[in-house]
Amino acid sequence: MSKYTIDTATSRATPTPAPMKRVTAPAVRARKGGDPLVMLTAYDVRMAQLLDPHCDMLLVGDSLGQVVYGLPSTVPVTLEMMAAHGAAVVRGSWHAMVVIDMPFGSYEASPADAFASAARLLKETGAAAVKLEGGEAMAETIAFLSKRGIPVMAHIGLTPQAVNQLGGYGARGRGEAEAARILADARAVGDAGCFAMVVEGVVEPVAAAVTEAVGCPTIGIGASPRCDGQVLVSEDMLGMFDRVPRFVQRYEELAGRISAAAERFAGEVRTRTFPSAEQIYQG
C-alpha cells in the first residue's frame, strides 16, 4: 500500500471508488502466447487514472528523467525520483500492475545492493514489481531477487541506461553476432526467473525469435508485433513531443491542443474577458 491516500472530498485527483483486484505477476506470466499484454508509462496520479482501465501494466519508467525532468538521458535518474513518482502512480491506479524501473547505479554492483534498492522501491511506492536492464550479466541478480519474493521484469536489446557504452539509440541485432548475443541474453534472464521481459529496439526477426525462445511474455517496443505485448512512452503516443522514435504511433496530437488552449487563455486574460461573472465570487 502507498503511504499516502487521496482525500476525495477536496482533491482534484479522485480515483474510482470501486477498487478491484490488481493484475499480478503470475497473471501476466500466464498470458504468454495468449491475449496481447498492454503496457504504457505513467509518472503521476492523473495519468495513471486515465490509463489504468485500459492497461494490464503501468510502467513507472526511468524515462521520466527525459519526459518530466528534461535530462539528456536516463542515467542521472535517482531512487528518490523513482520512489516519488512510483507512489503517485500507485495512488492513481487500482487495476493495472504497477512496475517501477530501477535507476542506473541502484542494482548493478551486486545482487545484495539490488535487493536493498528494490525493497526500498516496493516499500515506498506500493508497486508490485521492479524492472532492470541487462542480459546475462544480470541473470544472477534476477534470480536473487525472484527467490526473495520480488517479481522482476527484465529488459534486453537496446538498454537506454547503457547508452554511453552502446554509442546511441540505434536498433540492435542487425549482425549475426549481436543477434546471437540478444538471444542468449533473453534465455539467461528467462531462465533466471523474470516474469516478463521488455524487448526494445531489436530488429523484427530477432525479436520474434526471442519471443519463441523464452517461456515468459515479451513486451515489445520497437521490436515485433509477434511479441506477447507492447509498451510505449505515453507522452510519445499522445503527441506531446515534436520528435519521437520511428516505432511510435501517435494516437493524438496533444501538444498542439494544449498550446492552443494556453493561447486562448492568454488572449482572454489580456483582453480582460477572463474571468467573467461565472468565474468570480459576488459580494
PDB file of C-alpha atoms in Angstrom:
ATOM      1  CA  MET A   1       0.000   0.000   0.000  1.00  0.00           C
ATOM      2  CA  SER A   2       1.116   3.544  -0.656  1.00  0.00           C
ATOM      3  CA  LYS A   3       1.932   5.532   2.456  1.00  0.00           C
ATOM      4  CA  TYR A   4      -0.383   8.362   1.366  1.00  0.00           C
ATOM      5  CA  THR A   5      -4.040   8.343   0.371  1.00  0.00           C
ATOM      6  CA  ILE A   6      -6.116  10.854  -1.547  1.00  0.00           C
ATOM      7  CA  ASP A   7      -8.831  12.889   0.163  1.00  0.00           C
ATOM      8  CA  THR A   8     -11.514  12.541  -2.482  1.00  0.00           C
ATOM      9  CA  ALA A   9     -13.609  15.266  -0.850  1.00  0.00           C
ATOM     10  CA  THR A  10     -11.067  18.010  -1.554  1.00  0.00           C
ATOM     11  CA  SER A  11      -8.633  16.714  -4.171  1.00  0.00           C
ATOM     12  CA  ARG A  12      -8.954  17.037  -7.927  1.00  0.00           C
ATOM     13  CA  ALA A  13      -7.487  13.545  -8.061  1.00  0.00           C
ATOM     14  CA  THR A  14     -10.455  11.292  -7.393  1.00  0.00           C
ATOM     15  CA  PRO A  15      -9.789   7.672  -8.357  1.00  0.00           C
ATOM     16  CA  THR A  16     -12.642   5.248  -8.853  1.00  0.00           C
ATOM     17  CA  PRO A  17     -14.420   4.420  -5.579  1.00  0.00           C
ATOM     18  CA  ALA A  18     -14.743   0.750  -6.602  1.00  0.00           C
ATOM     19  CA  PRO A  19     -11.362  -0.985  -6.161  1.00  0.00           C
ATOM     20  CA  MET A  20     -10.761  -4.282  -7.894  1.00  0.00           C
ATOM     21  CA  LYS A  21      -8.109  -6.965  -7.763  1.00  0.00           C
ATOM     22  CA  ARG A  22      -4.925  -5.810  -9.438  1.00  0.00           C
ATOM     23  CA  VAL A  23      -3.209  -7.715 -12.193  1.00  0.00           C
ATOM     24  CA  THR A  24      -0.433  -9.838 -10.668  1.00  0.00           C
ATOM     25  CA  ALA A  25       2.935 -11.118 -11.876  1.00  0.00           C
ATOM     26  CA  PRO A  26       1.653 -14.717 -12.181  1.00  0.00           C
ATOM     27  CA  ALA A  27      -1.336 -13.457 -14.187  1.00  0.00           C
ATOM     28  CA  VAL A  28       0.993 -11.610 -16.554  1.00  0.00           C
ATOM     29  CA  ARG A  29       3.231 -14.638 -16.967  1.00  0.00           C
ATOM     30  CA  ALA A  30       0.202 -16.805 -17.716  1.00  0.00           C
ATOM     31  CA  ARG A  31      -0.613 -14.592 -20.701  1.00  0.00           C
ATOM     32  CA  LYS A  32       2.354 -15.996 -22.658  1.00  0.00           C
ATOM     33  CA  GLY A  33       1.061 -16.763 -26.134  1.00  0.00           C
ATOM     34  CA  GLY A  34      -2.422 -15.505 -25.229  1.00  0.00           C
ATOM     35  CA  ASP A  35      -4.177 -12.157 -25.473  1.00  0.00           C
ATOM     36  CA  PRO A  36      -1.568  -9.417 -26.013  1.00  0.00           C
ATOM     37  CA  LEU A  37      -0.490  -7.505 -22.927  1.00  0.00           C
ATOM     38  CA  VAL A  38      -0.877  -3.721 -22.858  1.00  0.00           C
ATOM     39  CA  MET A  39       1.609  -1.526 -21.008  1.00  0.00           C
ATOM     40  CA  LEU A  40       2.058   2.261 -21.005  1.00  0.00           C
ATOM     41  CA  THR A  41       4.223   4.567 -18.944  1.00  0.00           C
ATOM     42  CA  ALA A  42       2.807   6.764 -16.194  1.00  0.00           C
ATOM     43  CA  TYR A  43       4.604   9.180 -13.885  1.00  0.00           C
ATOM     44  CA  ASP A  44       1.792  10.897 -11.955  1.00  0.00           C
ATOM     45  CA  VAL A  45      -1.609  10.349 -10.395  1.00  0.00           C
ATOM     46  CA  ARG A  46      -3.797  11.806 -13.116  1.00  0.00           C
ATOM     47  CA  MET A  47      -2.143   9.977 -15.990  1.00  0.00           C
ATOM     48  CA  ALA A  48      -2.355   6.749 -14.001  1.00  0.00           C
ATOM     49  CA  GLN A  49      -6.083   7.274 -13.509  1.00  0.00           C
ATOM     50  CA  LEU A  50      -6.681   7.831 -17.212  1.00  0.00           C
ATOM     51  CA  LEU A  51      -4.563   4.913 -18.434  1.00  0.00           C
ATOM     52  CA  ASP A  52      -5.347   2.344 -15.754  1.00  0.00           C
ATOM     53  CA  PRO A  53      -8.669   0.991 -17.122  1.00  0.00           C
ATOM     54  CA  HIS A  54      -7.044   0.215 -20.468  1.00  0.00           C
ATOM     55  CA  CYS A  55      -3.748  -1.319 -19.375  1.00  0.00           C
ATOM     56  CA  ASP A  56      -2.587  -4.583 -17.884  1.00  0.00           C
ATOM     57  CA  MET A  57       0.548  -2.877 -16.568  1.00  0.00           C
ATOM     58  CA  LEU A  58       1.644   0.685 -15.880  1.00  0.00           C
ATOM     59  CA  LEU A  59       5.379   1.260 -16.103  1.00  0.00           C
ATOM     60  CA  VAL A  60       6.914   3.977 -13.967  1.00  0.00           C
ATOM     61  CA  GLY A  61       9.830   4.259 -16.349  1.00  0.00           C
ATOM     62  CA  ASP A  62      13.121   5.961 -15.722  1.00  0.00           C
ATOM     63  CA  SER A  63      12.248   7.675 -19.000  1.00  0.00           C
ATOM     64  CA  LEU A  64      10.746  10.228 -16.606  1.00  0.00           C
ATOM     65  CA  GLY A  65      14.249  11.668 -16.497  1.00  0.00           C
ATOM     66  CA  GLN A  66      13.776  12.919 -20.052  1.00  0.00           C
ATOM     67  CA  VAL A  67       9.983  13.257 -20.195  1.00  0.00           C
ATOM     68  CA  VAL A  68       9.437  15.026 -16.856  1.00  0.00           C
ATOM     69  CA  TYR A  69      12.814  16.481 -15.891  1.00  0.00           C
ATOM     70  CA  GLY A  70      14.338  17.310 -19.273  1.00  0.00           C
ATOM     71  CA  LEU A  71      17.518  15.336 -18.614  1.00  0.00           C
ATOM     72  CA  PRO A  72      19.680  14.251 -21.568  1.00  0.00           C
ATOM     73  CA  SER A  73      19.332  10.537 -20.732  1.00  0.00           C
ATOM     74  CA  THR A  74      18.019   8.202 -18.046  1.00  0.00           C
ATOM     75  CA  VAL A  75      21.441   7.873 -16.403  1.00  0.00           C
ATOM     76  CA  PRO A  76      21.019  10.754 -13.863  1.00  0.00           C
ATOM     77  CA  VAL A  77      17.682   9.413 -12.518  1.00  0.00           C
ATOM     78  CA  THR A  78      17.753   8.615  -8.778  1.00  0.00           C
ATOM     79  CA  LEU A  79      15.980   6.196  -6.478  1.00  0.00           C
ATOM     80  CA  GLU A  80      14.304   9.170  -4.799  1.00  0.00           C
ATOM     81  CA  MET A  81      12.800  10.292  -8.109  1.00  0.00           C
ATOM     82  CA  MET A  82      11.541   6.802  -8.900  1.00  0.00           C
ATOM     83  CA  ALA A  83      10.050   6.380  -5.427  1.00  0.00           C
ATOM     84  CA  ALA A  84       8.150   9.674  -5.561  1.00  0.00           C
ATOM     85  CA  HIS A  85       6.659   9.061  -8.984  1.00  0.00           C
ATOM     86  CA  GLY A  86       6.014   5.385  -8.302  1.00  0.00           C
ATOM     87  CA  ALA A  87       3.950   6.196  -5.216  1.00  0.00           C
ATOM     88  CA  ALA A  88       1.908   8.699  -7.215  1.00  0.00           C
ATOM     89  CA  VAL A  89       1.108   6.133  -9.911  1.00  0.00           C
ATOM     90  CA  VAL A  90       0.076   3.538  -7.344  1.00  0.00           C
ATOM     91  CA  ARG A  91      -2.246   6.075  -5.716  1.00  0.00           C
ATOM     92  CA  GLY A  92      -3.838   6.848  -9.062  1.00  0.00           C
ATOM     93  CA  SER A  93      -4.461   3.261 -10.167  1.00  0.00           C
ATOM     94  CA  TRP A  94      -6.472   0.301  -8.949  1.00  0.00           C
ATOM     95  CA  HIS A  95      -6.386  -2.319 -11.701  1.00  0.00           C
ATOM     96  CA  ALA A  96      -3.092  -2.416 -13.601  1.00  0.00           C
ATOM     97  CA  MET A  97       0.043  -3.962 -12.162  1.00  0.00           C
ATOM     98  CA  VAL A  98       2.489  -1.146 -11.408  1.00  0.00           C
ATOM     99  CA  VAL A  99       6.084  -1.907 -12.427  1.00  0.00           C
ATOM    100  CA  ILE A 100       8.830   0.517 -11.424  1.00  0.00           C
ATOM    101  CA  ASP A 101      12.198   0.938 -13.084  1.00  0.00           C
ATOM    102  CA  MET A 102      15.334   0.552 -11.021  1.00  0.00           C
ATOM    103  CA  PRO A 103      17.558   3.500 -11.974  1.00  0.00           C
ATOM    104  CA  PHE A 104      21.139   3.286 -13.167  1.00  0.00           C
ATOM    105  CA  GLY A 105      23.575   2.550 -10.343  1.00  0.00           C
ATOM    106  CA  SER A 106      20.978   1.103  -7.972  1.00  0.00           C
ATOM    107  CA  TYR A 107      21.363  -2.600  -8.830  1.00  0.00           C
ATOM    108  CA  GLU A 108      24.447  -3.358 -10.932  1.00  0.00           C
ATOM    109  CA  ALA A 109      27.088  -3.683  -8.191  1.00  0.00           C
ATOM    110  CA  SER A 110      25.731  -6.839  -6.554  1.00  0.00           C
ATOM    111  CA  PRO A 111      22.544  -8.838  -6.015  1.00  0.00           C
ATOM    112  CA  ALA A 112      22.504  -7.624  -2.394  1.00  0.00           C
ATOM    113  CA  ASP A 113      22.621  -3.997  -3.499  1.00  0.00           C
ATOM    114  CA  ALA A 114      19.860  -4.697  -5.983  1.00  0.00           C
ATOM    115  CA  PHE A 115      17.710  -6.270  -3.264  1.00  0.00           C
ATOM    116  CA  ALA A 116      18.147  -3.245  -0.995  1.00  0.00           C
ATOM    117  CA  SER A 117      17.148  -0.866  -3.793  1.00  0.00           C
ATOM    118  CA  ALA A 118      14.216  -2.982  -4.950  1.00  0.00           C
ATOM    119  CA  ALA A 119      12.917  -3.479  -1.415  1.00  0.00           C
ATOM    120  CA  ARG A 120      13.040   0.271  -0.835  1.00  0.00           C
ATOM    121  CA  LEU A 121      11.118   0.997  -4.026  1.00  0.00           C
ATOM    122  CA  LEU A 122       8.404  -1.557  -3.290  1.00  0.00           C
ATOM    123  CA  LYS A 123       8.053  -0.399   0.328  1.00  0.00           C
ATOM    124  CA  GLU A 124       7.885   3.300  -0.505  1.00  0.00           C
ATOM    125  CA  THR A 125       5.631   3.047  -3.558  1.00  0.00           C
ATOM    126  CA  GLY A 126       3.360   0.039  -3.181  1.00  0.00           C
ATOM    127  CA  ALA A 127       4.370  -1.101  -6.679  1.00  0.00           C
ATOM    128  CA  ALA A 128       4.190  -4.822  -7.411  1.00  0.00           C
ATOM    129  CA  ALA A 129       7.401  -5.366  -9.378  1.00  0.00           C
ATOM    130  CA  VAL A 130      10.659  -3.820 -10.498  1.00  0.00           C
ATOM    131  CA  LYS A 131      12.282  -3.674 -13.913  1.00  0.00           C
ATOM    132  CA  LEU A 132      16.003  -3.743 -14.559  1.00  0.00           C
ATOM    133  CA  GLU A 133      18.103  -3.607 -17.691  1.00  0.00           C
ATOM    134  CA  GLY A 134      20.662  -6.152 -18.835  1.00  0.00           C
ATOM    135  CA  GLY A 135      21.018  -9.688 -20.117  1.00  0.00           C
ATOM    136  CA  GLU A 136      23.311 -12.480 -18.999  1.00  0.00           C
ATOM    137  CA  ALA A 137      25.222 -10.166 -16.672  1.00  0.00           C
ATOM    138  CA  MET A 138      22.052  -9.543 -14.649  1.00  0.00           C
ATOM    139  CA  ALA A 139      20.752 -13.126 -14.572  1.00  0.00           C
ATOM    140  CA  GLU A 140      22.227 -13.807 -11.136  1.00  0.00           C
ATOM    141  CA  THR A 141      20.615 -10.646  -9.771  1.00  0.00           C
ATOM    142  CA  ILE A 142      17.231 -11.500 -11.269  1.00  0.00           C
ATOM    143  CA  ALA A 143      17.376 -14.968  -9.708  1.00  0.00           C
ATOM    144  CA  PHE A 144      18.432 -13.480  -6.354  1.00  0.00           C
ATOM    145  CA  LEU A 145      15.508 -11.060  -6.286  1.00  0.00           C
ATOM    146  CA  SER A 146      12.956 -13.550  -7.598  1.00  0.00           C
ATOM    147  CA  LYS A 147      13.873 -16.135  -4.969  1.00  0.00           C
ATOM    148  CA  ARG A 148      13.337 -13.479  -2.296  1.00  0.00           C
ATOM    149  CA  GLY A 149       9.830 -12.524  -3.345  1.00  0.00           C
ATOM    150  CA  ILE A 150      10.478  -9.602  -5.688  1.00  0.00           C
ATOM    151  CA  PRO A 151       8.929 -10.003  -9.142  1.00  0.00           C
ATOM    152  CA  VAL A 152      11.368  -8.810 -11.815  1.00  0.00           C
ATOM    153  CA  MET A 153      10.700  -7.650 -15.348  1.00  0.00           C
ATOM    154  CA  ALA A 154      13.843  -7.896 -17.468  1.00  0.00           C
ATOM    155  CA  HIS A 155      14.852  -5.511 -20.255  1.00  0.00           C
ATOM    156  CA  ILE A 156      17.073  -6.597 -23.147  1.00  0.00           C
ATOM    157  CA  GLY A 157      18.136  -5.326 -26.549  1.00  0.00           C
ATOM    158  CA  LEU A 158      18.500  -1.563 -26.612  1.00  0.00           C
ATOM    159  CA  THR A 159      19.079  -0.701 -22.960  1.00  0.00           C
ATOM    160  CA  PRO A 160      18.931   3.106 -22.529  1.00  0.00           C
ATOM    161  CA  GLN A 161      20.930   3.101 -19.281  1.00  0.00           C
ATOM    162  CA  ALA A 162      23.873   1.748 -21.300  1.00  0.00           C
ATOM    163  CA  VAL A 163      23.622   4.465 -23.961  1.00  0.00           C
ATOM    164  CA  ASN A 164      27.175   5.630 -23.277  1.00  0.00           C
ATOM    165  CA  GLN A 165      28.533   2.143 -23.941  1.00  0.00           C
ATOM    166  CA  LEU A 166      26.230   1.441 -26.884  1.00  0.00           C
ATOM    167  CA  GLY A 167      27.072   4.767 -28.504  1.00  0.00           C
ATOM    168  CA  GLY A 168      23.480   5.747 -29.237  1.00  0.00           C
ATOM    169  CA  TYR A 169      19.914   4.542 -29.571  1.00  0.00           C
ATOM    170  CA  GLY A 170      20.174   2.592 -32.835  1.00  0.00           C
ATOM    171  CA  ALA A 171      18.358  -0.704 -33.344  1.00  0.00           C
ATOM    172  CA  ARG A 172      20.153  -3.798 -32.098  1.00  0.00           C
ATOM    173  CA  GLY A 173      20.571  -7.261 -33.589  1.00  0.00           C
ATOM    174  CA  ARG A 174      21.466  -6.380 -37.174  1.00  0.00           C
ATOM    175  CA  GLY A 175      24.583  -8.570 -37.256  1.00  0.00           C
ATOM    176  CA  GLU A 176      24.720 -12.311 -36.574  1.00  0.00           C
ATOM    177  CA  ALA A 177      26.938 -11.949 -33.522  1.00  0.00           C
ATOM    178  CA  GLU A 178      24.742  -9.323 -31.905  1.00  0.00           C
ATOM    179  CA  ALA A 179      21.576 -11.256 -32.726  1.00  0.00           C
ATOM    180  CA  ALA A 180      23.045 -14.347 -31.062  1.00  0.00           C
ATOM    181  CA  ARG A 181      24.019 -12.260 -28.035  1.00  0.00           C
ATOM    182  CA  ILE A 182      20.477 -10.904 -27.680  1.00  0.00           C
ATOM    183  CA  LEU A 183      19.022 -14.416 -27.870  1.00  0.00           C
ATOM    184  CA  ALA A 184      21.489 -15.584 -25.231  1.00  0.00           C
ATOM    185  CA  ASP A 185      20.547 -12.634 -23.026  1.00  0.00           C
ATOM    186  CA  ALA A 186      16.846 -13.454 -23.390  1.00  0.00           C
ATOM    187  CA  ARG A 187      17.340 -17.098 -22.469  1.00  0.00           C
ATOM    188  CA  ALA A 188      19.535 -16.171 -19.497  1.00  0.00           C
ATOM    189  CA  VAL A 189      17.097 -13.728 -17.903  1.00  0.00           C
ATOM    190  CA  GLY A 190      14.169 -16.005 -18.695  1.00  0.00           C
ATOM    191  CA  ASP A 191      15.868 -18.956 -17.010  1.00  0.00           C
ATOM    192  CA  ALA A 192      16.710 -16.694 -14.052  1.00  0.00           C
ATOM    193  CA  GLY A 193      13.020 -16.244 -13.303  1.00  0.00           C
ATOM    194  CA  CYS A 194      11.832 -12.904 -14.713  1.00  0.00           C
ATOM    195  CA  PHE A 195       8.045 -12.898 -15.084  1.00  0.00           C
ATOM    196  CA  ALA A 196       8.225 -10.862 -18.317  1.00  0.00           C
ATOM    197  CA  MET A 197      10.819  -9.028 -20.375  1.00  0.00           C
ATOM    198  CA  VAL A 198      10.874  -5.837 -22.395  1.00  0.00           C
ATOM    199  CA  VAL A 199      12.491  -6.257 -25.809  1.00  0.00           C
ATOM    200  CA  GLU A 200      13.478  -2.793 -27.010  1.00  0.00           C
ATOM    201  CA  GLY A 201      14.862  -1.578 -30.296  1.00  0.00           C
ATOM    202  CA  VAL A 202      15.560  -5.051 -31.676  1.00  0.00           C
ATOM    203  CA  VAL A 203      15.178  -5.839 -35.382  1.00  0.00           C
ATOM    204  CA  GLU A 204      11.949  -7.710 -36.040  1.00  0.00           C
ATOM    205  CA  PRO A 205      13.240 -11.201 -36.895  1.00  0.00           C
ATOM    206  CA  VAL A 206      15.386 -11.295 -33.752  1.00  0.00           C
ATOM    207  CA  ALA A 207      12.551 -10.003 -31.544  1.00  0.00           C
ATOM    208  CA  ALA A 208      10.260 -12.692 -32.974  1.00  0.00           C
ATOM    209  CA  ALA A 209      12.903 -15.336 -32.325  1.00  0.00           C
ATOM    210  CA  VAL A 210      13.293 -14.140 -28.737  1.00  0.00           C
ATOM    211  CA  THR A 211       9.537 -14.428 -28.213  1.00  0.00           C
ATOM    212  CA  GLU A 212       9.621 -18.011 -29.456  1.00  0.00           C
ATOM    213  CA  ALA A 213      12.669 -18.897 -27.378  1.00  0.00           C
ATOM    214  CA  VAL A 214      11.533 -17.830 -23.894  1.00  0.00           C
ATOM    215  CA  GLY A 215       8.797 -19.074 -21.602  1.00  0.00           C
ATOM    216  CA  CYS A 216       7.748 -15.673 -20.248  1.00  0.00           C
ATOM    217  CA  PRO A 217       5.901 -12.918 -22.111  1.00  0.00           C
ATOM    218  CA  THR A 218       7.888 -10.455 -24.188  1.00  0.00           C
ATOM    219  CA  ILE A 219       6.808  -6.816 -24.249  1.00  0.00           C
ATOM    220  CA  GLY A 220       7.941  -5.128 -27.427  1.00  0.00           C
ATOM    221  CA  ILE A 221       8.927  -1.519 -28.030  1.00  0.00           C
ATOM    222  CA  GLY A 222      10.393  -1.026 -31.458  1.00  0.00           C
ATOM    223  CA  ALA A 223      10.522  -4.804 -31.802  1.00  0.00           C
ATOM    224  CA  SER A 224       7.883  -7.097 -33.331  1.00  0.00           C
ATOM    225  CA  PRO A 225       4.077  -7.434 -33.448  1.00  0.00           C
ATOM    226  CA  ARG A 226       4.708 -11.076 -32.581  1.00  0.00           C
ATOM    227  CA  CYS A 227       5.796 -10.100 -29.077  1.00  0.00           C
ATOM    228  CA  ASP A 228       3.351 -11.047 -26.335  1.00  0.00           C
ATOM    229  CA  GLY A 229       2.570  -7.397 -25.626  1.00  0.00           C
ATOM    230  CA  GLN A 230       3.557  -3.819 -26.423  1.00  0.00           C
ATOM    231  CA  VAL A 231       4.643  -0.757 -24.466  1.00  0.00           C
ATOM    232  CA  LEU A 232       5.102   2.892 -25.408  1.00  0.00           C
ATOM    233  CA  VAL A 233       6.019   6.048 -23.555  1.00  0.00           C
ATOM    234  CA  SER A 234       2.582   7.627 -23.141  1.00  0.00           C
ATOM    235  CA  GLU A 235       3.753  11.138 -23.977  1.00  0.00           C
ATOM    236  CA  ASP A 236       5.158   9.862 -27.281  1.00  0.00           C
ATOM    237  CA  MET A 237       1.928   8.051 -28.057  1.00  0.00           C
ATOM    238  CA  LEU A 238      -0.075  11.200 -27.242  1.00  0.00           C
ATOM    239  CA  GLY A 239       1.991  13.507 -29.445  1.00  0.00           C
ATOM    240  CA  MET A 240       3.460  15.611 -26.678  1.00  0.00           C
ATOM    241  CA  PHE A 241       6.886  15.968 -28.316  1.00  0.00           C
ATOM    242  CA  ASP A 242       7.967  17.189 -31.739  1.00  0.00           C
ATOM    243  CA  ARG A 243      10.371  14.312 -32.255  1.00  0.00           C
ATOM    244  CA  VAL A 244       9.530  10.690 -31.500  1.00  0.00           C
ATOM    245  CA  PRO A 245      11.249   7.421 -32.447  1.00  0.00           C
ATOM    246  CA  ARG A 246      10.178   5.845 -35.734  1.00  0.00           C
ATOM    247  CA  PHE A 247       8.489   2.937 -33.916  1.00  0.00           C
ATOM    248  CA  VAL A 248       6.000   5.224 -32.167  1.00  0.00           C
ATOM    249  CA  GLN A 249       2.449   5.531 -33.446  1.00  0.00           C
ATOM    250  CA  ARG A 250       0.914   8.877 -32.468  1.00  0.00           C
ATOM    251  CA  TYR A 251      -2.678   8.363 -31.362  1.00  0.00           C
ATOM    252  CA  GLU A 252      -3.234  12.038 -30.522  1.00  0.00           C
ATOM    253  CA  GLU A 253      -1.597  15.441 -31.054  1.00  0.00           C
ATOM    254  CA  LEU A 254      -1.969  16.857 -27.553  1.00  0.00           C
ATOM    255  CA  ALA A 255       0.963  19.259 -27.730  1.00  0.00           C
ATOM    256  CA  GLY A 256      -0.793  21.407 -30.310  1.00  0.00           C
ATOM    257  CA  ARG A 257      -4.098  21.270 -28.453  1.00  0.00           C
ATOM    258  CA  ILE A 258      -2.506  22.284 -25.152  1.00  0.00           C
ATOM    259  CA  SER A 259      -0.643  25.146 -26.793  1.00  0.00           C
ATOM    260  CA  ALA A 260      -3.822  26.365 -28.460  1.00  0.00           C
ATOM    261  CA  ALA A 261      -5.727  26.278 -25.158  1.00  0.00           C
ATOM    262  CA  ALA A 262      -2.970  28.263 -23.451  1.00  0.00           C
ATOM    263  CA  GLU A 263      -3.063  30.807 -26.288  1.00  0.00           C
ATOM    264  CA  ARG A 264      -6.831  31.256 -25.866  1.00  0.00           C
ATOM    265  CA  PHE A 265      -6.443  31.662 -22.107  1.00  0.00           C
ATOM    266  CA  ALA A 266      -3.678  34.240 -22.544  1.00  0.00           C
ATOM    267  CA  GLY A 267      -5.801  36.195 -25.004  1.00  0.00           C
ATOM    268  CA  GLU A 268      -8.789  36.315 -22.667  1.00  0.00           C
ATOM    269  CA  VAL A 269      -6.642  37.420 -19.734  1.00  0.00           C
ATOM    270  CA  ARG A 270      -5.079  40.221 -21.784  1.00  0.00           C
ATOM    271  CA  THR A 271      -8.472  41.429 -23.026  1.00  0.00           C
ATOM    272  CA  ARG A 272      -9.972  41.092 -19.523  1.00  0.00           C
ATOM    273  CA  THR A 273     -12.690  38.723 -20.753  1.00  0.00           C
ATOM    274  CA  PHE A 274     -11.493  36.153 -18.204  1.00  0.00           C
ATOM    275  CA  PRO A 275     -12.589  35.857 -15.500  1.00  0.00           C
ATOM    276  CA  SER A 276     -16.206  36.607 -16.317  1.00  0.00           C
ATOM    277  CA  ALA A 277     -19.145  36.788 -13.950  1.00  0.00           C
ATOM    278  CA  GLU A 278     -19.394  32.994 -13.992  1.00  0.00           C
ATOM    279  CA  GLN A 279     -15.916  32.560 -12.524  1.00  0.00           C
ATOM    280  CA  ILE A 280     -15.934  35.127  -9.723  1.00  0.00           C
ATOM    281  CA  TYR A 281     -17.496  35.273  -6.271  1.00  0.00           C
ATOM    282  CA  GLN A 282     -20.064  38.064  -5.916  1.00  0.00           C
ATOM    283  CA  GLY A 283     -20.086  40.020  -2.640  1.00  0.00           C
TER     284      GLY A 283
END
